[in-house]
Amino acid sequence: MQSPRRPQAVAFRKLIPCGTLLVAWMLCSPSLAFAWQPSSPQFEQRDPDAIHFRKHLDRIAQAADPADAEAIAGWMLPHRDDQQVVYFLSSEPPAPSSLTTLRQKRAENLLRHAAAAAEADDLQLGYQMFWQAAREDPRNPNVLRALGLPADGEVPITIRPGRNADRQLNWPARSYLQVLTPHFMIDARCDRAQAIELAQRLERVYWIWTQVFYPLWENRGSVQQTLRGQGRFESRINRHRVVLFANRQEYIDTLSKETPGIERSTGFYSNHAKITFLYAGADADLKTQYHELTHQLIGEASRMRVSPDVGLPSDFWVVEGIASYMESLYLHDSYATVGGWESSRLQFARYRVRGLGESMPLQRLVGLGRDAVQQSPDIASWYSYAAAYSHLLMDGSHREEFLEYVRSVYEQPAKSRSLPDVDLADFLNVTSDDVRLLRPGTQLQELCLTNTQVDEAATASLSDQQQLTWLDLSRLPLTDASLAPLIRSNPNLDQLSLERTAASDATLAEIPGLSALEELDLTLAPVTDAHIAALAGLEKLETLWLTATQITDASVDVIARLPSLRQVDMQRTAVTAAAIETLRTARPGLTINPLQIVAAP
């Protein structure tokens, strides 16, 4: 998979409210890259114990130490329309406490409801209830029996030296580790700890995949019997093969002869070989692992008869879209989420649709097959839309209908199909309420809220974010009160847009501390020469947008001394033509004023 990158040489048109001017703007182009929740009203109608459990949780929280009260009260997860909550078996059993006892009783009730749902032939609801019971009591004997696990709940992992030489990879016998889990066979050239870590993660992702794509799962036929208390969900398992290289360079060196362009990828699933290829190390990408594993499980663990022509004549967006959707998987301590406005891929789509004003109708995606997509000069844009539409259809009221569409694409590629009319721009909007529902502990790397409905208070609630590298808050009515703390808590930002915000002294004073910053957009912000002078230490800054700011010729000398700067725009400022010519002479390779401003018709 080729990882998405933040938009950096995409042409777009942008309206600047300084007279009737229309700006054609050049940036640099991105490279390639259900479980029912307890507070859901529908769930509570079919699970009356949910309300009772909520009341007991509140009582325990009120009596608890203040340090624990918030976690106890928050144990029952709030419902979000735009996100699936799914579960996995925790590796740590809960310590004895009144909360543990309550959760164990809750698990027994959920298992009884799951059995009743199975009797009523509502197997998907029963399966969802089972996994919620597994979260409440991960050592419940009936849970462990259904999953085929021992009493300690540990996933059995066998590790041994590879007994046979792998001619395809040119690995001699005993030069690699072979790791066996219930669902995977991993051939690994990394160290033992890295191999075990991947094995444990893959097992978790497998069971999460069965919940997200339950209608497609091969073994769902045994669900009814298992929920009734007999047997296990899977009596016969075919292991899925994964190869884990020691590092990225070994991955490239080994696969480059047979797979042209492998150096642009961060992992891939070979449908022909039935193998997922990954690599270990600090630069290994979890999103890639989730993406490629989704391809593998759709092809090998679903009950579909996958056509060899899937995605060839049309609908290739479905193949990549659902895999991109699974990149949004976020593992919390006792549950996981998939989807949601904060998903990484949606930040790129939001930038294009709500920021640039682009659009790509769903029917255009439907008509494109694999070859047409791979030959497209703007494949990054295609990926953004494929992911966005998949999120929209998986995270809303169309999920069941969409999964049937997915089945049809995989089994009958040439068949004519239809999809509902949807509004992508509206789906990509974010409100202040959406931001406030971001689940505790979630740390984002990309956040684009351009041209959405997020207010100051909601933005201030994001100040606990500490891992952002891209932040776009353009066109939001924000002041220093929310901007400064958010920037201060994210020192690793390399791309920041404060266009048309009210960023002032306190916010702009934080920017010089962003030593990794490569692109900064201050268009139409109240920026002065004093603020620009403070940017002199940004040695990695490559792109600087100062359009329609309050700078003068005094800023030109500072701009000239930014060592990595490649382009700067200072139009609609007080910078004179003479100062610009001086800058051209001092920095002949610098692109100055790339915006082409024309009068609006």
CSV table of N, CA and C in Angstrom, one decimal, residues 306-425:
chain,number,residue,atom,x,y,z
A,306,VAL,N,-14.6,-15.3,-4.6
A,306,VAL,CA,-14.0,-14.1,-5.1
A,306,VAL,C,-13.6,-14.4,-6.6
A,307,SER,N,-14.1,-13.5,-7.5
A,307,SER,CA,-13.7,-13.6,-8.9
A,307,SER,C,-12.3,-13.2,-9.1
A,308,PRO,N,-11.6,-13.8,-10.0
A,308,PRO,CA,-10.2,-13.3,-10.4
A,308,PRO,C,-10.3,-12.0,-11.1
A,309,ASP,N,-11.4,-11.6,-11.5
A,309,ASP,CA,-11.6,-10.3,-12.2
A,309,ASP,C,-12.1,-9.2,-11.4
A,310,VAL,N,-12.1,-9.4,-10.0
A,310,VAL,CA,-12.6,-8.3,-9.1
A,310,VAL,C,-12.0,-7.0,-9.4
A,311,GLY,N,-12.7,-6.0,-9.6
A,311,GLY,CA,-12.2,-4.6,-9.7
A,311,GLY,C,-11.7,-4.3,-11.1
A,312,LEU,N,-11.6,-5.3,-12.0
A,312,LEU,CA,-11.0,-5.1,-13.3
A,312,LEU,C,-11.9,-4.2,-14.2
A,313,PRO,N,-13.2,-4.6,-14.4
A,313,PRO,CA,-14.0,-3.8,-15.4
A,313,PRO,C,-14.5,-2.5,-14.8
A,314,SER,N,-14.7,-2.5,-13.4
A,314,SER,CA,-15.3,-1.3,-12.8
A,314,SER,C,-15.2,-1.6,-11.3
A,315,ASP,N,-15.6,-0.6,-10.5
A,315,ASP,CA,-15.7,-0.7,-9.0
A,315,ASP,C,-14.5,-1.0,-8.3
A,316,PHE,N,-13.3,-0.7,-8.9
A,316,PHE,CA,-12.1,-0.9,-8.2
A,316,PHE,C,-12.0,-0.1,-6.9
A,317,TRP,N,-12.8,1.0,-6.8
A,317,TRP,CA,-12.9,1.8,-5.6
A,317,TRP,C,-13.3,1.0,-4.4
A,318,VAL,N,-14.2,0.0,-4.6
A,318,VAL,CA,-14.6,-0.8,-3.5
A,318,VAL,C,-13.5,-1.6,-2.9
A,319,VAL,N,-12.7,-2.2,-3.8
A,319,VAL,CA,-11.6,-3.0,-3.3
A,319,VAL,C,-10.6,-2.2,-2.4
A,320,GLU,N,-10.2,-1.1,-2.9
A,320,GLU,CA,-9.3,-0.2,-2.1
A,320,GLU,C,-10.0,0.6,-1.0
A,321,GLY,N,-11.3,0.9,-1.3
A,321,GLY,CA,-12.0,1.7,-0.3
A,321,GLY,C,-12.2,1.0,1.0
A,322,ILE,N,-12.6,-0.2,1.0
A,322,ILE,CA,-12.9,-0.9,2.3
A,322,ILE,C,-11.6,-1.2,3.0
A,323,ALA,N,-10.5,-1.4,2.3
A,323,ALA,CA,-9.2,-1.6,2.9
A,323,ALA,C,-8.7,-0.3,3.5
A,324,SER,N,-9.0,0.8,2.8
A,324,SER,CA,-8.6,2.1,3.4
A,324,SER,C,-9.5,2.4,4.6
A,325,TYR,N,-10.7,2.0,4.6
A,325,TYR,CA,-11.6,2.2,5.7
A,325,TYR,C,-11.1,1.5,7.0
A,326,MET,N,-10.5,0.4,6.8
A,326,MET,CA,-9.9,-0.3,8.0
A,326,MET,C,-8.6,0.3,8.5
A,327,GLU,N,-8.1,1.2,7.7
A,327,GLU,CA,-6.9,1.9,8.3
A,327,GLU,C,-7.3,2.8,9.5
A,328,SER,N,-8.6,3.1,9.6
A,328,SER,CA,-9.1,3.9,10.7
A,328,SER,C,-9.2,3.1,12.0
A,329,LEU,N,-8.9,1.8,12.0
A,329,LEU,CA,-8.9,1.0,13.2
A,329,LEU,C,-8.0,1.6,14.3
A,330,TYR,N,-8.6,1.9,15.5
A,330,TYR,CA,-7.8,2.4,16.6
A,330,TYR,C,-8.1,1.5,17.8
A,331,LEU,N,-7.0,1.0,18.3
A,331,LEU,CA,-7.1,0.1,19.4
A,331,LEU,C,-7.0,0.8,20.8
A,332,HIS,N,-8.0,0.8,21.5
A,332,HIS,CA,-8.0,1.3,22.9
A,332,HIS,C,-7.7,0.2,23.9
A,333,ASP,N,-7.8,0.5,25.1
A,333,ASP,CA,-7.4,-0.6,26.1
A,333,ASP,C,-8.3,-1.8,26.1
A,334,SER,N,-9.6,-1.6,26.0
A,334,SER,CA,-10.5,-2.7,26.1
A,334,SER,C,-11.5,-2.8,24.9
A,335,TYR,N,-11.3,-1.9,23.9
A,335,TYR,CA,-12.2,-1.9,22.8
A,335,TYR,C,-11.4,-1.3,21.6
A,336,ALA,N,-12.1,-1.3,20.5
A,336,ALA,CA,-11.5,-0.7,19.3
A,336,ALA,C,-12.6,0.1,18.6
A,337,THR,N,-12.2,1.1,17.8
A,337,THR,CA,-13.1,1.8,17.0
A,337,THR,C,-12.7,1.7,15.5
A,338,VAL,N,-13.6,1.8,14.6
A,338,VAL,CA,-13.4,1.8,13.2
A,338,VAL,C,-14.3,2.9,12.6
A,339,GLY,N,-13.7,3.8,11.8
A,339,GLY,CA,-14.4,4.9,11.2
A,339,GLY,C,-14.4,6.1,12.1
A,340,GLY,N,-15.2,7.1,11.8
A,340,GLY,CA,-15.3,8.3,12.5
A,340,GLY,C,-14.7,9.5,11.8
A,341,TRP,N,-15.2,10.7,12.1
A,341,TRP,CA,-14.7,11.9,11.5
A,341,TRP,C,-13.2,12.1,11.6
A,342,GLU,N,-12.6,11.5,12.6
A,342,GLU,CA,-11.2,11.7,12.9
A,342,GLU,C,-10.3,10.8,12.1
A,343,SER,N,-10.9,9.9,11.3
A,343,SER,CA,-10.1,8.9,10.6
A,343,SER,C,-9.1,9.6,9.7
A,344,SER,N,-7.9,9.1,9.6
A,344,SER,CA,-6.8,9.7,8.8
A,344,SER,C,-7.2,10.0,7.4
A,345,ARG,N,-7.7,9.0,6.7
A,345,ARG,CA,-8.1,9.2,5.3
A,345,ARG,C,-9.1,10.3,5.1
A,346,LEU,N,-10.0,10.5,6.0
A,346,LEU,CA,-11.0,11.6,5.9
A,346,LEU,C,-10.4,13.0,6.0
A,347,GLN,N,-9.3,13.1,6.6
A,347,GLN,CA,-8.7,14.4,6.7
A,347,GLN,C,-8.3,14.9,5.3
A,348,PHE,N,-7.7,14.0,4.5
A,348,PHE,CA,-7.3,14.3,3.1
A,348,PHE,C,-8.5,14.6,2.2
A,349,ALA,N,-9.6,13.8,2.4
A,349,ALA,CA,-10.8,14.0,1.6
A,349,ALA,C,-11.5,15.3,2.0
A,350,ARG,N,-11.5,15.6,3.3
A,350,ARG,CA,-12.0,16.9,3.8
A,350,ARG,C,-11.3,18.1,3.2
A,351,TYR,N,-10.0,18.0,3.2
A,351,TYR,CA,-9.2,19.0,2.6
A,351,TYR,C,-9.6,19.3,1.1
A,352,ARG,N,-9.8,18.2,0.4
A,352,ARG,CA,-10.1,18.3,-1.0
A,352,ARG,C,-11.5,18.9,-1.2
A,353,VAL,N,-12.5,18.3,-0.5
A,353,VAL,CA,-13.9,18.6,-0.7
A,353,VAL,C,-14.3,19.9,-0.1
A,354,ARG,N,-14.0,20.1,1.2
A,354,ARG,CA,-14.4,21.3,1.9
A,354,ARG,C,-13.4,22.4,1.9
A,355,GLY,N,-12.1,22.0,1.7
A,355,GLY,CA,-11.1,23.0,1.6
A,355,GLY,C,-10.9,23.6,0.2
A,356,LEU,N,-10.7,22.7,-0.8
A,356,LEU,CA,-10.5,23.1,-2.2
A,356,LEU,C,-11.7,23.2,-3.0
A,357,GLY,N,-12.9,22.7,-2.5
A,357,GLY,CA,-14.1,22.8,-3.3
A,357,GLY,C,-14.2,21.8,-4.4
A,358,GLU,N,-13.3,20.7,-4.3
A,358,GLU,CA,-13.4,19.7,-5.3
A,358,GLU,C,-14.6,18.8,-5.2
A,359,SER,N,-14.9,18.0,-6.2
A,359,SER,CA,-15.9,17.0,-6.0
A,359,SER,C,-15.6,15.8,-7.0
A,360,MET,N,-16.0,14.6,-6.7
A,360,MET,CA,-15.9,13.5,-7.6
A,360,MET,C,-17.2,12.7,-7.3
A,361,PRO,N,-18.1,12.7,-8.2
A,361,PRO,CA,-19.4,11.9,-8.0
A,361,PRO,C,-19.1,10.4,-7.8
A,362,LEU,N,-19.9,9.8,-7.0
A,362,LEU,CA,-19.7,8.4,-6.7
A,362,LEU,C,-19.8,7.5,-8.0
A,363,GLN,N,-20.6,7.9,-8.9
A,363,GLN,CA,-20.8,7.2,-10.2
A,363,GLN,C,-19.5,7.2,-11.0
A,364,ARG,N,-18.7,8.3,-10.9
A,364,ARG,CA,-17.4,8.3,-11.6
A,364,ARG,C,-16.5,7.2,-11.0
A,365,LEU,N,-16.5,7.1,-9.7
A,365,LEU,CA,-15.7,6.0,-9.1
A,365,LEU,C,-16.1,4.6,-9.6
A,366,VAL,N,-17.4,4.5,-9.6
A,366,VAL,CA,-18.0,3.2,-10.0
A,366,VAL,C,-17.5,2.7,-11.3
A,367,GLY,N,-17.4,3.7,-12.3
A,367,GLY,CA,-17.1,3.3,-13.6
A,367,GLY,C,-15.7,3.0,-13.9
A,368,LEU,N,-14.8,3.2,-12.9
A,368,LEU,CA,-13.4,3.0,-13.2
A,368,LEU,C,-12.9,1.7,-12.7
A,369,GLY,N,-12.2,0.9,-13.6
A,369,GLY,CA,-11.6,-0.4,-13.2
A,369,GLY,C,-10.2,-0.2,-12.8
A,370,ARG,N,-9.5,-1.3,-12.4
A,370,ARG,CA,-8.2,-1.2,-11.9
A,370,ARG,C,-7.2,-0.6,-12.8
A,371,ASP,N,-7.2,-1.0,-14.1
A,371,ASP,CA,-6.2,-0.4,-15.0
A,371,ASP,C,-6.3,1.1,-15.1
A,372,ALA,N,-7.6,1.5,-15.3
A,372,ALA,CA,-7.8,3.0,-15.4
A,372,ALA,C,-7.3,3.7,-14.2
A,373,VAL,N,-7.5,3.2,-13.0
A,373,VAL,CA,-7.1,3.8,-11.8
A,373,VAL,C,-5.6,3.9,-11.7
A,374,GLN,N,-5.0,2.8,-12.0
A,374,GLN,CA,-3.5,2.7,-11.8
A,374,GLN,C,-2.8,3.6,-12.8
A,375,GLN,N,-3.4,3.9,-13.9
A,375,GLN,CA,-2.8,4.8,-15.0
A,375,GLN,C,-3.2,6.2,-14.8
A,376,SER,N,-4.1,6.5,-13.8
A,376,SER,CA,-4.5,7.9,-13.5
A,376,SER,C,-3.4,8.8,-13.1
A,377,PRO,N,-3.3,10.0,-13.6
A,377,PRO,CA,-2.3,10.9,-13.2
A,377,PRO,C,-2.6,11.5,-11.8
A,378,ASP,N,-3.8,11.3,-11.3
A,378,ASP,CA,-4.2,11.9,-10.0
A,378,ASP,C,-4.7,10.8,-9.1
A,379,ILE,N,-3.9,9.7,-9.0
A,379,ILE,CA,-4.4,8.5,-8.2
A,379,ILE,C,-4.5,8.9,-6.7
A,380,ALA,N,-3.8,9.9,-6.2
A,380,ALA,CA,-3.9,10.3,-4.8
A,380,ALA,C,-5.3,10.8,-4.5
A,381,SER,N,-5.8,11.6,-5.5
A,381,SER,CA,-7.2,12.1,-5.3
A,381,SER,C,-8.2,11.0,-5.4
A,382,TRP,N,-8.0,10.0,-6.3
A,382,TRP,CA,-8.9,8.9,-6.4
A,382,TRP,C,-9.0,8.1,-5.0
A,383,TYR,N,-7.8,7.9,-4.4
A,383,TYR,CA,-7.8,7.2,-3.2
A,383,TYR,C,-8.5,7.9,-2.1
A,384,SER,N,-8.4,9.2,-2.1
A,384,SER,CA,-9.1,10.0,-1.1
A,384,SER,C,-10.6,9.8,-1.2
A,385,TYR,N,-11.1,9.9,-2.4
A,385,TYR,CA,-12.6,9.7,-2.6
A,385,TYR,C,-13.0,8.3,-2.4
A,386,ALA,N,-12.2,7.3,-2.8
A,386,ALA,CA,-12.6,5.9,-2.5
A,386,ALA,C,-12.7,5.6,-1.1
A,387,ALA,N,-11.8,6.2,-0.3
A,387,ALA,CA,-11.8,6.0,1.2
A,387,ALA,C,-13.0,6.8,1.8
A,388,ALA,N,-13.3,8.0,1.3
A,388,ALA,CA,-14.3,8.8,1.9
A,388,ALA,C,-15.7,8.2,1.6
A,389,TYR,N,-16.0,7.8,0.4
A,389,TYR,CA,-17.3,7.2,0.1
A,389,TYR,C,-17.4,5.8,0.9
A,390,SER,N,-16.4,5.1,1.1
A,390,SER,CA,-16.5,3.8,1.8
A,390,SER,C,-16.8,4.1,3.3
A,391,HIS,N,-16.2,5.2,3.9
A,391,HIS,CA,-16.5,5.6,5.2
A,391,HIS,C,-18.0,6.0,5.3
A,392,LEU,N,-18.4,6.8,4.4
A,392,LEU,CA,-19.8,7.3,4.4
A,392,LEU,C,-20.8,6.1,4.4
A,393,LEU,N,-20.5,5.1,3.6
A,393,LEU,CA,-21.5,4.0,3.4
A,393,LEU,C,-21.3,3.0,4.5
A,394,MET,N,-20.1,2.9,5.1
A,394,MET,CA,-19.9,1.9,6.2
A,394,MET,C,-20.4,2.5,7.6
A,395,ASP,N,-20.3,3.8,7.7
A,395,ASP,CA,-20.5,4.5,9.0
A,395,ASP,C,-21.9,5.0,9.2
A,396,GLY,N,-22.8,4.8,8.2
A,396,GLY,CA,-24.1,5.4,8.3
A,396,GLY,C,-25.2,4.3,8.2
A,397,SER,N,-26.3,4.8,7.7
A,397,SER,CA,-27.5,3.9,7.6
A,397,SER,C,-27.4,2.9,6.4
A,398,HIS,N,-26.4,3.1,5.6
A,398,HIS,CA,-26.3,2.3,4.4
A,398,HIS,C,-25.4,1.1,4.5
A,399,ARG,N,-24.9,0.8,5.7
A,399,ARG,CA,-23.9,-0.3,5.9
A,399,ARG,C,-24.3,-1.6,5.3
A,400,GLU,N,-25.5,-2.1,5.7
A,400,GLU,CA,-25.9,-3.4,5.3
A,400,GLU,C,-26.1,-3.5,3.7
A,401,GLU,N,-26.6,-2.4,3.2
A,401,GLU,CA,-26.8,-2.3,1.7
A,401,GLU,C,-25.4,-2.3,1.1
A,402,PHE,N,-24.5,-1.6,1.6
A,402,PHE,CA,-23.2,-1.5,1.0
A,402,PHE,C,-22.4,-2.8,1.1
A,403,LEU,N,-22.5,-3.5,2.2
A,403,LEU,CA,-21.8,-4.8,2.3
A,403,LEU,C,-22.4,-5.8,1.2
A,404,GLU,N,-23.6,-5.7,0.9
A,404,GLU,CA,-24.2,-6.5,-0.2
A,404,GLU,C,-23.6,-6.1,-1.5
A,405,TYR,N,-23.4,-4.8,-1.6
A,405,TYR,CA,-22.7,-4.3,-2.9
A,405,TYR,C,-21.3,-4.8,-3.0
A,406,VAL,N,-20.6,-4.8,-1.8
A,406,VAL,CA,-19.2,-5.3,-1.8
A,406,VAL,C,-19.2,-6.8,-2.2
A,407,ARG,N,-20.1,-7.5,-1.7
A,407,ARG,CA,-20.2,-9.0,-2.1
A,407,ARG,C,-20.4,-9.1,-3.6
A,408,SER,N,-21.3,-8.3,-4.2
A,408,SER,CA,-21.6,-8.4,-5.6
A,408,SER,C,-20.3,-8.0,-6.4
A,409,VAL,N,-19.6,-7.0,-6.0
A,409,VAL,CA,-18.4,-6.6,-6.7
A,409,VAL,C,-17.4,-7.7,-6.7
A,410,TYR,N,-17.2,-8.4,-5.6
A,410,TYR,CA,-16.2,-9.5,-5.5
A,410,TYR,C,-16.6,-10.7,-6.2
A,411,GLU,N,-17.9,-11.0,-6.2
A,411,GLU,CA,-18.4,-12.3,-6.8
A,411,GLU,C,-18.7,-12.1,-8.3
A,412,GLN,N,-19.3,-11.0,-8.7
A,412,GLN,CA,-19.8,-10.8,-10.1
A,412,GLN,C,-19.3,-9.4,-10.6
A,413,PRO,N,-18.1,-9.3,-10.9
A,413,PRO,CA,-17.5,-8.0,-11.2
A,413,PRO,C,-18.3,-7.2,-12.4
A,414,ALA,N,-18.8,-8.0,-13.3
A,414,ALA,CA,-19.4,-7.4,-14.5
A,414,ALA,C,-20.9,-7.0,-14.3
A,415,LYS,N,-21.5,-7.4,-13.1
A,415,LYS,CA,-22.9,-7.2,-12.9
A,415,LYS,C,-23.2,-5.7,-12.7
A,416,SER,N,-24.4,-5.3,-13.2
A,416,SER,CA,-24.8,-3.9,-13.0
A,416,SER,C,-25.4,-3.8,-11.5
A,417,ARG,N,-25.0,-2.7,-10.9
A,417,ARG,CA,-25.4,-2.5,-9.5
A,417,ARG,C,-25.8,-1.0,-9.3
A,418,SER,N,-26.4,-0.7,-8.2
A,418,SER,CA,-26.8,0.6,-7.8
A,418,SER,C,-26.5,0.9,-6.4
A,419,LEU,N,-26.2,2.2,-6.1
A,419,LEU,CA,-25.9,2.7,-4.8
A,419,LEU,C,-26.8,3.9,-4.5
A,420,PRO,N,-27.0,4.2,-3.2
A,420,PRO,CA,-27.9,5.3,-2.9
A,420,PRO,C,-27.3,6.6,-3.2
A,421,ASP,N,-28.1,7.7,-3.3
A,421,ASP,CA,-27.6,9.0,-3.5
A,421,ASP,C,-27.0,9.5,-2.2
A,422,VAL,N,-25.8,10.0,-2.1
A,422,VAL,CA,-25.2,10.5,-0.9
A,422,VAL,C,-24.6,11.8,-1.1
A,423,ASP,N,-24.4,12.6,0.0
A,423,ASP,CA,-23.8,13.9,0.0
A,423,ASP,C,-22.5,13.9,0.7
A,424,LEU,N,-21.4,13.8,-0.1
A,424,LEU,CA,-20.1,13.6,0.5
A,424,LEU,C,-19.7,14.9,1.3
A,425,ALA,N,-19.9,16.1,0.7
A,425,ALA,CA,-19.6,17.3,1.4
A,425,ALA,C,-20.2,17.4,2.8
